Structure formats: structure tokens, C-alpha cells
GROMACS .gro file of C-alpha atoms in nm:
model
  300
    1UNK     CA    1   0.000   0.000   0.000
    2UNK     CA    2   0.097   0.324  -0.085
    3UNK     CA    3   0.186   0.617   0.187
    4UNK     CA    4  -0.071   0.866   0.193
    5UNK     CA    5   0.181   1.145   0.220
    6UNK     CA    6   0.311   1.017  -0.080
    7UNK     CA    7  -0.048   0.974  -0.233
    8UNK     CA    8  -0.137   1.364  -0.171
    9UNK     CA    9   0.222   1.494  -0.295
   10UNK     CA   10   0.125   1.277  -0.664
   11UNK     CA   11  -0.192   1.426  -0.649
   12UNK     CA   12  -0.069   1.784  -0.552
   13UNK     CA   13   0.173   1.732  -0.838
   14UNK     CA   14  -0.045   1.702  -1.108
   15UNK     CA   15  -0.293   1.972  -1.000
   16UNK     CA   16  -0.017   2.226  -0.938
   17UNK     CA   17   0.119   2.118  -1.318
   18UNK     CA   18  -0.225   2.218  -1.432
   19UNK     CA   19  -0.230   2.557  -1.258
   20UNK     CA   20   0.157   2.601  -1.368
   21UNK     CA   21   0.066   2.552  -1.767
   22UNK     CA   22  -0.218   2.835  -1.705
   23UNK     CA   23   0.009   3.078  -1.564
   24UNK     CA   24   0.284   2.936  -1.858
   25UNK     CA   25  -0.050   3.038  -2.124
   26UNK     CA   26   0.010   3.368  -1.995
   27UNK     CA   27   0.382   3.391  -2.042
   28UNK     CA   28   0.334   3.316  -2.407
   29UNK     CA   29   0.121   3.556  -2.422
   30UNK     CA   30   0.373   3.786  -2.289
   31UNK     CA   31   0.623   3.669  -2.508
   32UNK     CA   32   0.456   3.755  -2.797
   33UNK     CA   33   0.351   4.048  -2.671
   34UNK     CA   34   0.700   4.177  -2.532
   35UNK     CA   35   0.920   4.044  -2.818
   36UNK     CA   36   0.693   4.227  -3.077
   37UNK     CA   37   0.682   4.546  -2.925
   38UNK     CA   38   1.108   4.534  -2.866
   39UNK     CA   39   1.087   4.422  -3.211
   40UNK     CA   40   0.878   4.722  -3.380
   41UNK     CA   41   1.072   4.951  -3.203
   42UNK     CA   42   1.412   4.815  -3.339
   43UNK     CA   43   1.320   4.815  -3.688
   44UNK     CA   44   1.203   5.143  -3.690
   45UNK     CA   45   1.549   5.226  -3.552
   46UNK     CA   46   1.676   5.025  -3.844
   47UNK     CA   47   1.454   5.208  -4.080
   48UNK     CA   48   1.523   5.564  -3.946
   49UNK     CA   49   1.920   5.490  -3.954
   50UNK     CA   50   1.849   5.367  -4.322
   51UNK     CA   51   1.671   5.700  -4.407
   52UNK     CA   52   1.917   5.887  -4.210
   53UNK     CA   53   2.212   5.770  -4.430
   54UNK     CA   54   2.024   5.852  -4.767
   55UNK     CA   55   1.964   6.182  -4.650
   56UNK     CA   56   2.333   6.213  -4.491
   57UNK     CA   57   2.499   6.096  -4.848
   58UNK     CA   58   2.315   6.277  -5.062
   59UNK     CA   59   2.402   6.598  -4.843
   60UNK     CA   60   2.728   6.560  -4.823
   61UNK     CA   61   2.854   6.338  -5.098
   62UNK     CA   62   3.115   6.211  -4.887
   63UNK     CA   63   3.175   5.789  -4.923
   64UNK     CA   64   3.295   5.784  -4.558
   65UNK     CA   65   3.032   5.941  -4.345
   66UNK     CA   66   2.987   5.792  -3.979
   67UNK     CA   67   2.758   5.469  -3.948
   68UNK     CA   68   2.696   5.525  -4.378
   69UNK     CA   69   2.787   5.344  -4.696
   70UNK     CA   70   2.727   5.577  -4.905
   71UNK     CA   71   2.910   5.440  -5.179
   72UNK     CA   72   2.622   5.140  -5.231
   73UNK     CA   73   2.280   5.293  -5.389
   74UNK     CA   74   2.074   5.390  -5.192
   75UNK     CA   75   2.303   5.463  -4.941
   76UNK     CA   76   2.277   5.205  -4.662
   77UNK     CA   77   2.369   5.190  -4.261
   78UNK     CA   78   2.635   5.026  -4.156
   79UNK     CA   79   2.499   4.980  -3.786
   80UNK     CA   80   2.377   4.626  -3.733
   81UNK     CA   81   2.026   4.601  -3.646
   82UNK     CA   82   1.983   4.229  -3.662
   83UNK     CA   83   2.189   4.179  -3.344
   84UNK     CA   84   1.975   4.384  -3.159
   85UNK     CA   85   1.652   4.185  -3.319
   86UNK     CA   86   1.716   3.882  -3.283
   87UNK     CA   87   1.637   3.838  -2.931
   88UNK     CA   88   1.296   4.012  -2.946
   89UNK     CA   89   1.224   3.746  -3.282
   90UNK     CA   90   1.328   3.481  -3.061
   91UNK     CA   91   1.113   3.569  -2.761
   92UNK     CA   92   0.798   3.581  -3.016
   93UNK     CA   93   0.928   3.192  -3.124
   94UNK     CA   94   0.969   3.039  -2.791
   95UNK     CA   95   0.624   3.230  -2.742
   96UNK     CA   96   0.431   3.044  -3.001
   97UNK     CA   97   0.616   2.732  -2.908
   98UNK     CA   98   0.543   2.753  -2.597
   99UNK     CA   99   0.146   2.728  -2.658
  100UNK     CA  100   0.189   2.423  -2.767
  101UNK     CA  101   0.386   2.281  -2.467
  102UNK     CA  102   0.171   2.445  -2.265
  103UNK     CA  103  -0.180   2.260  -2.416
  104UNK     CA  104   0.090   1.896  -2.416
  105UNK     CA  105   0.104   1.956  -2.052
  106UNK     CA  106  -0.248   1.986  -1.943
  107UNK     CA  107  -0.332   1.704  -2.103
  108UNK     CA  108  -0.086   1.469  -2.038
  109UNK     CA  109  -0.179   1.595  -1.629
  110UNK     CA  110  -0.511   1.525  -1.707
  111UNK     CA  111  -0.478   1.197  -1.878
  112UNK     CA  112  -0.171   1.042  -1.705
  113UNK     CA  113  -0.039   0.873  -1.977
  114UNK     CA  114   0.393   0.790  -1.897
  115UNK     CA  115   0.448   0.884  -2.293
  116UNK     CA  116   0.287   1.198  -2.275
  117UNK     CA  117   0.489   1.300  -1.973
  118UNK     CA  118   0.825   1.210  -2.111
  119UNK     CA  119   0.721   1.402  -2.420
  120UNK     CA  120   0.632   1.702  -2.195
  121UNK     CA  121   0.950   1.699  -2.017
  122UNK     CA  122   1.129   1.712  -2.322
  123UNK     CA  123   0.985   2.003  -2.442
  124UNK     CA  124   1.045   2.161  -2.147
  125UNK     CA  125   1.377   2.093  -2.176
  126UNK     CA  126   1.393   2.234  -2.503
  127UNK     CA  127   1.191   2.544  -2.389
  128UNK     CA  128   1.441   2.618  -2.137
  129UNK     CA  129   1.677   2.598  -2.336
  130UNK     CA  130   1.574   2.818  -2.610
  131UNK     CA  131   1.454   3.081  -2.321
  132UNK     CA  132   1.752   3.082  -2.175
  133UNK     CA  133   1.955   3.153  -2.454
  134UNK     CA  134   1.754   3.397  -2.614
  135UNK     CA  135   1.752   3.588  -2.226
  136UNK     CA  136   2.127   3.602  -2.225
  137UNK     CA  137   2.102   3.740  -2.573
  138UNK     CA  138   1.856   3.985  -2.480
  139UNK     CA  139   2.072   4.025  -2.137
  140UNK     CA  140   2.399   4.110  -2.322
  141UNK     CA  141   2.229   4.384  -2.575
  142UNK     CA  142   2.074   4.597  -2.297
  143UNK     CA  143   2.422   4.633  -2.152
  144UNK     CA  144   2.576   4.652  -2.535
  145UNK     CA  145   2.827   4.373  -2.393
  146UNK     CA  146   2.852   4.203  -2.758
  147UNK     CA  147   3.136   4.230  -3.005
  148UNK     CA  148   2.861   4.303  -3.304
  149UNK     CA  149   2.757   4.659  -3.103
  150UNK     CA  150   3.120   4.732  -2.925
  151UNK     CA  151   3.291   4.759  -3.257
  152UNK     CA  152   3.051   4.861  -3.533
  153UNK     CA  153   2.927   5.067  -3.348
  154UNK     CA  154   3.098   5.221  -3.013
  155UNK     CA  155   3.424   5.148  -3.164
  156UNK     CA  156   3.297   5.358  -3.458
  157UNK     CA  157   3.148   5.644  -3.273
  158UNK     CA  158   3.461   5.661  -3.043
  159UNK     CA  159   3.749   5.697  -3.339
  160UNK     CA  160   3.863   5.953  -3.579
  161UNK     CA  161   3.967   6.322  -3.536
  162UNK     CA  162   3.699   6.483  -3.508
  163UNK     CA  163   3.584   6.250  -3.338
  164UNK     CA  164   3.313   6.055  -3.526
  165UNK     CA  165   3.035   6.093  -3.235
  166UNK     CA  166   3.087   6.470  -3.329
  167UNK     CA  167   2.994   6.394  -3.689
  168UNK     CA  168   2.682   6.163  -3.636
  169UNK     CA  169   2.381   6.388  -3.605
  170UNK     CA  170   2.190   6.248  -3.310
  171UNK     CA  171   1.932   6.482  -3.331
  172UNK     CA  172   1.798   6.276  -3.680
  173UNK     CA  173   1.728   6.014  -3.413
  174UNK     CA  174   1.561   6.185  -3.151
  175UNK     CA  175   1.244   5.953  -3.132
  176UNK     CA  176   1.528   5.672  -3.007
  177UNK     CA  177   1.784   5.950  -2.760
  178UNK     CA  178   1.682   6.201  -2.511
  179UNK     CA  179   1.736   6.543  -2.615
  180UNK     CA  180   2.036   6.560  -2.438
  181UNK     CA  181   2.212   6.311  -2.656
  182UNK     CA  182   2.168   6.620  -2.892
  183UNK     CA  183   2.221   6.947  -2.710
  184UNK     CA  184   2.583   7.017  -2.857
  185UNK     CA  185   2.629   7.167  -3.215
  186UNK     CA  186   2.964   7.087  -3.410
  187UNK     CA  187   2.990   7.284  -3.772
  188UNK     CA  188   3.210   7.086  -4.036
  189UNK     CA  189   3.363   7.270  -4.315
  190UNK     CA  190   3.509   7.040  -4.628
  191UNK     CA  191   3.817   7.230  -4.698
  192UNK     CA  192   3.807   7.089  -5.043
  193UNK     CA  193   3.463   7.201  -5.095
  194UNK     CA  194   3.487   7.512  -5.252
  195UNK     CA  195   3.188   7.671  -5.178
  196UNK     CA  196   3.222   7.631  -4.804
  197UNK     CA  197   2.959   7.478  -4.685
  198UNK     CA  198   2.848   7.391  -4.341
  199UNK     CA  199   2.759   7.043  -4.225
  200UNK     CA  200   2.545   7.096  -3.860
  201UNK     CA  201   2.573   6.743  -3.661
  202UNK     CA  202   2.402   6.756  -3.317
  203UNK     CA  203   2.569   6.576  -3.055
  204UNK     CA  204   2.620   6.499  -2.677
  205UNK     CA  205   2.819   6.740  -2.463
  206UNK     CA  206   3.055   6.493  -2.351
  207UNK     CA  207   3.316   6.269  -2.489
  208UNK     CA  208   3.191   5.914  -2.617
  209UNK     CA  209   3.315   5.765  -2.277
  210UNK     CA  210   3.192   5.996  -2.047
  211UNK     CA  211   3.478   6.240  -2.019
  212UNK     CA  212   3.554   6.627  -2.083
  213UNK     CA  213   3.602   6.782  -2.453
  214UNK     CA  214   4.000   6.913  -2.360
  215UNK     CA  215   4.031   7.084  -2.680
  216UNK     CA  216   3.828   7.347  -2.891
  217UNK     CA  217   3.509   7.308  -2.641
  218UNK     CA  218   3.238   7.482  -2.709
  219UNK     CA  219   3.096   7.663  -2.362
  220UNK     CA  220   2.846   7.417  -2.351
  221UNK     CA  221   3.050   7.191  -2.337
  222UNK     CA  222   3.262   7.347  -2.095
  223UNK     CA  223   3.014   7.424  -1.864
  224UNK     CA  224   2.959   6.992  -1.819
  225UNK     CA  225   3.296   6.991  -1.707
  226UNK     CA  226   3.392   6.998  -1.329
  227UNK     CA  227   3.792   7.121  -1.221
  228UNK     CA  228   3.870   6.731  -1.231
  229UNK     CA  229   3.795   6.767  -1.608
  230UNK     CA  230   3.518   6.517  -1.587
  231UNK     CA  231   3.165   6.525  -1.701
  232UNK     CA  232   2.896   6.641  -1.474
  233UNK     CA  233   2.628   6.453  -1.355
  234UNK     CA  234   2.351   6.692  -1.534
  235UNK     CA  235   2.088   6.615  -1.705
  236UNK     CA  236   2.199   6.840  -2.016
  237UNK     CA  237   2.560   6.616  -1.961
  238UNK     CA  238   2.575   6.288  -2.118
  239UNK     CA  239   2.786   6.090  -2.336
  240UNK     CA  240   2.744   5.929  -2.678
  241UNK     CA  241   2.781   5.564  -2.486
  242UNK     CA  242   2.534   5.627  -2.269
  243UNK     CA  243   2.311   5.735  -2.542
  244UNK     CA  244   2.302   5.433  -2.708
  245UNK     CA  245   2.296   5.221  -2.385
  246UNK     CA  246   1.960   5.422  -2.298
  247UNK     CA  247   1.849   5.294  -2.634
  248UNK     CA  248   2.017   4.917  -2.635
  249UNK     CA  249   1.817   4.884  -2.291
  250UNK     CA  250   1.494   4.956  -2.395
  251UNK     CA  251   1.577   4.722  -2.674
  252UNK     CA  252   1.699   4.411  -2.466
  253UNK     CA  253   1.637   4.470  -2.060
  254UNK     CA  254   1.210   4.397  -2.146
  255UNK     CA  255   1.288   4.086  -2.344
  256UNK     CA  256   1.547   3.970  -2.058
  257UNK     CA  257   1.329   4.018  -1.765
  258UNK     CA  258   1.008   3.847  -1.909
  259UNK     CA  259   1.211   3.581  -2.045
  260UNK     CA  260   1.424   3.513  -1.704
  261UNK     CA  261   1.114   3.540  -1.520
  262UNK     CA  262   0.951   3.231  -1.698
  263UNK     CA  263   1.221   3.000  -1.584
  264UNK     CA  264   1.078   3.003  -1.280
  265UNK     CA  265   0.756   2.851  -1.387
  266UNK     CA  266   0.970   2.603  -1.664
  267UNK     CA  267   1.176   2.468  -1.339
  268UNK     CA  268   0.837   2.422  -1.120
  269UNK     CA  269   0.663   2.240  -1.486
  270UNK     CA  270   0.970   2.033  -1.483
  271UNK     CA  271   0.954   1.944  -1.126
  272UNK     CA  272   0.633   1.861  -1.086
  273UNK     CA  273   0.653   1.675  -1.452
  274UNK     CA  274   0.922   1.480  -1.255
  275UNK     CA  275   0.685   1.408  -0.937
  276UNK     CA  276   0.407   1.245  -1.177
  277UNK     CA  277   0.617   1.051  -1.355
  278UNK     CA  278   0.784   0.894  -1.071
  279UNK     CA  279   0.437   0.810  -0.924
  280UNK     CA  280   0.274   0.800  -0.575
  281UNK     CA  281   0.450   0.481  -0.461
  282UNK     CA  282   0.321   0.261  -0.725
  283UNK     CA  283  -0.023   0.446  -0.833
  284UNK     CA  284   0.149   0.673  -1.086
  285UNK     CA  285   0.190   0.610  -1.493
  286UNK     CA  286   0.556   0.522  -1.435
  287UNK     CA  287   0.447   0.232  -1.165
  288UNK     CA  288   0.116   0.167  -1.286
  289UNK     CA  289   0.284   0.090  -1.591
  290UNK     CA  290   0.503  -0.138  -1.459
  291UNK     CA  291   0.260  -0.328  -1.322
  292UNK     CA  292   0.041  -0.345  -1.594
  293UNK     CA  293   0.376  -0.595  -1.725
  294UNK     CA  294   0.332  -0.842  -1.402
  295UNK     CA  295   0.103  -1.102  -1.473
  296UNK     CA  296  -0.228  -1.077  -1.271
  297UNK     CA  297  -0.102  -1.429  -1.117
  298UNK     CA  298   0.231  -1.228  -0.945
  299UNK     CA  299   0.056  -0.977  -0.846
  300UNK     CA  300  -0.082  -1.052  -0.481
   0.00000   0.00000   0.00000
């Protein structure tokens, strides 16, 4: 005879799987939900840096002009935007992938068939997996710690003389920075252009990593400077890497937290998957199986 402790934890188990698959119903909700928002708002950062460069090249005709290739046609960005996609497409994937694991596990609770368990457990494996992965993804773009954003981008913004964060006008972007990414005003003359003209970039009052513009400041940028030459902590003060990591967080940090959040319920699923396979002592598919292979004769 089974323990009736052991009875009531089975029977526990396969209740709290049910409840756990209804809450998981509403994570894929989220997912979908969460990933296609991050997503939207990416690709119309894609498609404003795409404009942005059309409009930049045919201004200036120059074939080197920061985050442009102007020398394709039309003119096209050289900033990656899949990297900072990919997580949010993901999160919409596991999402719809999820619905189906989730409708697997109610049923095989319900009918508590071994098969259907093990198949359940296996796509919670797999789920786990995926969501995991795609969260670190997600994790390392809202802090920009990738090599596909530290060197097309950063490591392009943070090179050249002037430097190139100087020569990028921020202020195209604005629906993506706050305006202080764009409250400094750098004029660039083409010394070869003959009729002079002036290029206007906006730009951040500080240097690309935070510090204080040493030479040919402008007094706005002067007055984000403390006697330590470093950059005030001002509102009106910020640097171009802090720009874009107000931007790469609002891209990855949402897809990260709902998707780290859900391994919670995965691991409780997977435990409690675990509990009804096992069995109450004898009474669950795994043992009742088993039995079901003794002749009736052995049985007593």
C-alpha cells in the first residue's frame, strides 16, 4: 500500500502542473507580446538609420560618413540592427512554441499517460533551453556587452579626429535618444569644398566615454565639465555611450526580464513533470505501468 503522504504529494503534483501551464499560457502571451513590441521599435530604428544615411549621403557626398555606406545605392547603414533583433524574434518563437507545450502539458496531467509525460519533459527541456539563450542574448544587448555593437558601433562612434560621435547627427534620431544626446552643435567645413559649406551634426556634450572635450570646447561643453575635467552629472551632460545604452536597454532589458522570469515557472513544470512521472509509490503512470507488465497471477 501506498503512503498517503506520498499519495497527496502525486496528487498535488499534477494539479499544481495544471495551474503552472495556465500561468505558462500567460507567459506566451507575454512573449509575444513583449518580443513584438522590442521588435517594432528596433526596426524602426533600423529604418530611421536607413533613411538617415540617404539623406546624410546625398548631403554631403562624402563615401565615408559615420555609421553610412554611401558608396552602395541607396546609401545604406552600416549599424547592425539584426543583433539587436534577434532576441525580441526569438522571444515571439519560444512564445508560439510555448502554446503548444503548454496545451501537451495539461493534457498529459489530465490523462496520465507515462508517454505523454516524457514528451512534456522534453519540451520543457527544449523550452528552457531556447529561453535561456535567447535571455542572455537579450541580457547582453541591454548592456551593449557584444562584439557586433562594441565595434561597429561604439568602436565607430569613439574613433577619428573629429571624433566621429561629433559627426553623427543624433538629433535625426531623436524619437530613439533624449534630447540631451543632442544638445551640442559641431559645424564641419570640407576644406576641399569650394563653396564652403556647413555640415550641422548635433551631438552629446561629452566625450563618447563619459569624459571632458579638452580641446576646442564649445561653452556648452565646458560648462559639463567639473575642475577634475570630468563630465557632470547633469541632465543636459551625457555621453554618446550612454546614449546608445539608454536605447540598447529599452531594446533588450524587457525581453530579458520576461524571459528570465519564466524559468521560474519552466523549473516548477519540470519538477512537478518529474513528481508524476515517478508516481505515488506505485499508483502513478511510471508504476502503474510497470505493473500493468506483471502477470495478474504475481501480483498478490
Amino acid at each position: 500500500m501506498p503512503a498517503p503522504a506520498r499519495c497527496c504529494t502525486y496528487k498535488t503534483a499534477r494539479r499544481s502542473l495544471i495551474i503552472v501551464n495556465l500561468i505558462d499560457f500567460v507567459f506566451c502571451i507575454v512573449f509575444i507580446g513583449v518580443g513584438s513590441v522590442s521588435l517594432i521599435y528596433a526596426q524602426s530604428f533600423a529604418k530611421d538609420t536607413a533613411n538617415y544615411c540617404i539623406e546624410q549621403c546625398a548631403r554631403t557626398n562624402d563615401a565615408e560618413s559615420v555609421g553610412c555606406n554611401c558608396d552602395n545605392s541607396p546609401a545604406t547603414t552600416t549599424i547592425p540592427s539584426l543583433v539587436f533583433q534577434s532576441p525580441s524574434i526569438g522571444l515571439i518563437v519560444v512564445g508560439v512554441f510555448s502554446f503548444f507545450k503548454v496545451m501537451l502539458g495539461c493534457f498529459a496531467a489530465i490523462r496520465e499517460k507515462g508517454s505523454l509525460i516524457i514528451a512534456y519533459i522534453c519540451f520543457l527541456v527544449i523550452t528552457i533551453l531556447l529561453i535561456f539563450g535567447f535571455g542572455a542574448a537579450a541580457a547582453a544587448v541591454s548592456t551593449a556587452n557584444t562584439a557586433d555593437i562594441e565595434g561597429p558601433i561604439f568602436g565607430v562612434l569613439n574613433s577619428g579626429d573629429p571624433p566621429n560621435y561629433k559627426l553623427f547627427d543624433w538629433k535625426s534620431l531623436d524619437s530613439f535618444f533624449p534630447e540631451a544626446c543632442y544638445a551640442g552643435v559641431y559645424v564641419d567645413i570640407d576644406p576641399l569644398d569650394e563653396s564652403k559649406t556647413e555640415h550641422v551634426y548635433n551631438h552629446p556634450l561629452c566625450t563618447f566615454n563619459g569624459g571632458c572635450v579638452r580641446y576646442d570646447a564649445t561653452p556648452q561643453e565646458e560648462a559639463c565639465c567639473n575642475k577634475d575635467m570630468e563630465c557632470l552629472n547633469k541632465d543636459e551632460c551625457i555621453s554618446g555611450s550612454a546614449c546608445l545604452g539608454k536605447f540598447f536597454n529599452k531594446v533588450g532589458a524587457p525581453v530579458a526580464v520576461a524571459a528570465f522570469l519564466s524559468l521560474i515557472i519552466q523549473f516548477m513544470a519540470l519538477g512537478y513533470a518529474c513528481a508524476i512521472r515517478q508516481g505515488p509509490g506505485g499508483d502513478g503512470p511510471a508504476s502503474m505501468q510497470a505493473k500493468n507488465e506483471i502477470p495478474m497471477s504475481l501480483r498478490e
